[in-house]
Amino acid sequence: MTTRTPYDALDSLLAMAASGDLGALCARHGVELLVAHGSVVDPEPLRPPRDLDLAFRTRHDVEPDLLDLTNDLLDATRFDGLDLMNLNRAGVVARAHALSPQSRVLYEAARGIFATAQMAAITMAMETRRLRLLDLELMAER
């Protein structure tokens, strides 16, 4: 891998999105949504980012080959600091963070996928917050 920054890797993905190459890569893997999140898209990160956080969601009829998808993204960005999250399997809080308003949509197979996923993730996080707090209280009592 070439020594690059997470910002360079994000720029590579944005260029691929503009050219349609990222759409082709995502379609090949059944990915319907790909977003960048975390410190790279934070306008005021606490420290310089060391990795590029990416979250993806595949179509419901697709079981992704995570290794193959990761390798294709590594080849595309020439950056080995990628951190991939499968939104199909992510926990409630992780999904809400990855789909926050600050996230940068890199690819969506159809218009509105990100907005719908974001609303669902944030709603689920809000609705389950009390249960998560109760779990923490129970663990603290042990």
Coordinates of C-alpha atoms in Angstrom, one line a residue:
M1 CA 0.0 0.0 0.0
T2 CA 1.1 3.5 -0.7
T3 CA 1.4 5.8 2.3
R4 CA -1.6 8.1 2.1
T5 CA -3.9 9.9 4.4
P6 CA -7.5 9.1 5.2
Y7 CA -8.4 12.3 3.4
D8 CA -6.6 11.1 0.3
A9 CA -8.5 7.9 0.5
L10 CA -11.8 9.7 0.8
D11 CA -10.9 11.9 -2.1
S12 CA -10.2 8.8 -4.2
L13 CA -13.7 7.4 -3.4
L14 CA -15.3 10.8 -4.2
A15 CA -13.6 10.8 -7.6
M16 CA -14.7 7.2 -8.2
A17 CA -18.3 8.2 -7.2
A18 CA -18.2 11.1 -9.7
S19 CA -16.9 8.9 -12.5
G20 CA -19.4 6.0 -11.8
D21 CA -16.6 3.6 -10.9
L22 CA -17.7 3.4 -7.2
G23 CA -21.2 2.6 -8.3
A24 CA -19.9 -0.3 -10.4
L25 CA -17.8 -1.6 -7.5
C26 CA -20.8 -1.3 -5.1
A27 CA -23.1 -3.0 -7.6
R28 CA -20.7 -5.9 -8.0
H29 CA -20.9 -6.5 -4.3
G30 CA -24.6 -5.9 -3.8
V31 CA -23.9 -2.7 -1.8
E32 CA -26.9 -0.3 -1.9
L33 CA -25.4 2.3 0.5
L34 CA -21.9 3.4 1.2
V35 CA -21.1 6.2 3.6
A36 CA -18.0 7.8 5.2
H37 CA -18.3 8.7 8.8
G38 CA -16.1 9.4 11.8
S39 CA -13.2 11.8 12.2
V40 CA -12.6 12.2 8.4
V41 CA -15.9 13.9 7.9
D42 CA -15.8 15.7 11.3
P43 CA -15.1 19.4 10.6
E44 CA -13.4 19.7 14.0
P45 CA -11.9 16.3 14.9
L46 CA -10.3 16.0 18.3
R47 CA -7.2 14.6 16.7
P48 CA -6.1 13.9 13.1
P49 CA -7.8 10.9 11.7
R50 CA -5.7 7.7 11.3
D51 CA -8.3 5.7 9.4
L52 CA -11.2 6.1 7.1
D53 CA -14.5 4.8 8.6
L54 CA -16.8 3.4 6.0
A55 CA -20.3 1.9 6.5
F56 CA -22.1 -0.1 3.9
R57 CA -25.5 -1.8 3.6
T58 CA -26.1 -4.6 1.1
R59 CA -29.4 -5.6 -0.5
H60 CA -31.4 -8.0 1.7
D61 CA -30.9 -10.8 -0.7
V62 CA -27.0 -10.5 -0.6
E63 CA -24.6 -12.0 1.8
P64 CA -21.5 -9.8 1.3
D65 CA -18.0 -11.3 0.9
L66 CA -16.4 -8.9 3.3
L67 CA -12.9 -9.9 2.4
D68 CA -13.5 -9.3 -1.4
L69 CA -15.3 -6.0 -0.7
T70 CA -12.4 -4.8 1.6
N71 CA -9.8 -5.8 -1.0
D72 CA -11.6 -3.9 -3.8
L73 CA -11.8 -0.8 -1.6
L74 CA -8.2 -1.1 -0.5
D75 CA -7.2 -1.4 -4.2
A76 CA -9.4 1.6 -5.1
T77 CA -8.1 3.9 -2.3
R78 CA -4.5 2.6 -2.1
F79 CA -5.0 3.1 1.7
D80 CA -4.8 0.3 4.2
G81 CA -6.4 2.2 7.1
L82 CA -10.0 1.4 6.1
D83 CA -12.5 0.5 8.8
L84 CA -15.6 -1.1 7.4
M85 CA -18.9 -1.5 9.2
N86 CA -21.7 -3.7 7.8
L87 CA -24.9 -1.8 8.6
N88 CA -26.9 -5.0 8.1
R89 CA -25.3 -6.4 11.2
A90 CA -24.4 -3.3 13.2
G91 CA -25.8 -2.6 16.6
V92 CA -28.3 0.2 17.2
V93 CA -25.8 2.8 18.5
A94 CA -23.2 2.0 15.9
R95 CA -25.7 2.3 13.1
A96 CA -27.0 5.6 14.3
H97 CA -23.5 7.0 14.6
A98 CA -22.5 5.8 11.1
L99 CA -25.7 7.3 9.6
S100 CA -25.5 10.6 11.4
P101 CA -26.3 13.9 9.7
Q102 CA -22.5 14.4 9.5
S103 CA -21.9 11.3 7.4
R104 CA -20.9 11.7 3.8
V105 CA -22.9 9.6 1.3
L106 CA -20.5 8.1 -1.2
Y107 CA -23.0 5.8 -3.0
E108 CA -26.7 5.0 -2.8
A109 CA -28.3 2.6 -5.4
A110 CA -31.5 4.6 -5.4
R111 CA -32.4 8.1 -4.2
G112 CA -33.6 8.2 -0.6
I113 CA -31.9 5.0 0.7
F114 CA -29.6 7.0 3.0
A115 CA -32.4 9.2 4.3
T116 CA -34.7 6.3 5.0
A117 CA -31.9 4.3 6.7
Q118 CA -30.8 7.3 8.7
M119 CA -34.4 8.0 10.0
A120 CA -34.8 4.3 10.9
A121 CA -31.4 4.2 12.7
I122 CA -31.9 7.4 14.7
T123 CA -35.5 6.4 15.6
M124 CA -34.4 3.0 16.8
A125 CA -31.6 4.5 18.9
M126 CA -34.0 6.9 20.5
E127 CA -36.6 4.2 21.2
T128 CA -34.2 1.8 22.8
R129 CA -32.2 4.4 24.8
R130 CA -34.1 3.7 28.0
L131 CA -33.5 0.0 27.7
R132 CA -29.8 0.5 27.1
L133 CA -29.6 2.7 30.2
L134 CA -31.4 0.0 32.3
D135 CA -28.9 -2.5 31.1
L136 CA -26.1 -0.3 32.3
E137 CA -27.7 0.2 35.7
L138 CA -28.1 -3.6 36.0
M139 CA -24.5 -4.2 35.2
A140 CA -23.4 -1.6 37.7
E141 CA -25.3 -3.3 40.5
R142 CA -23.4 -6.6 39.9

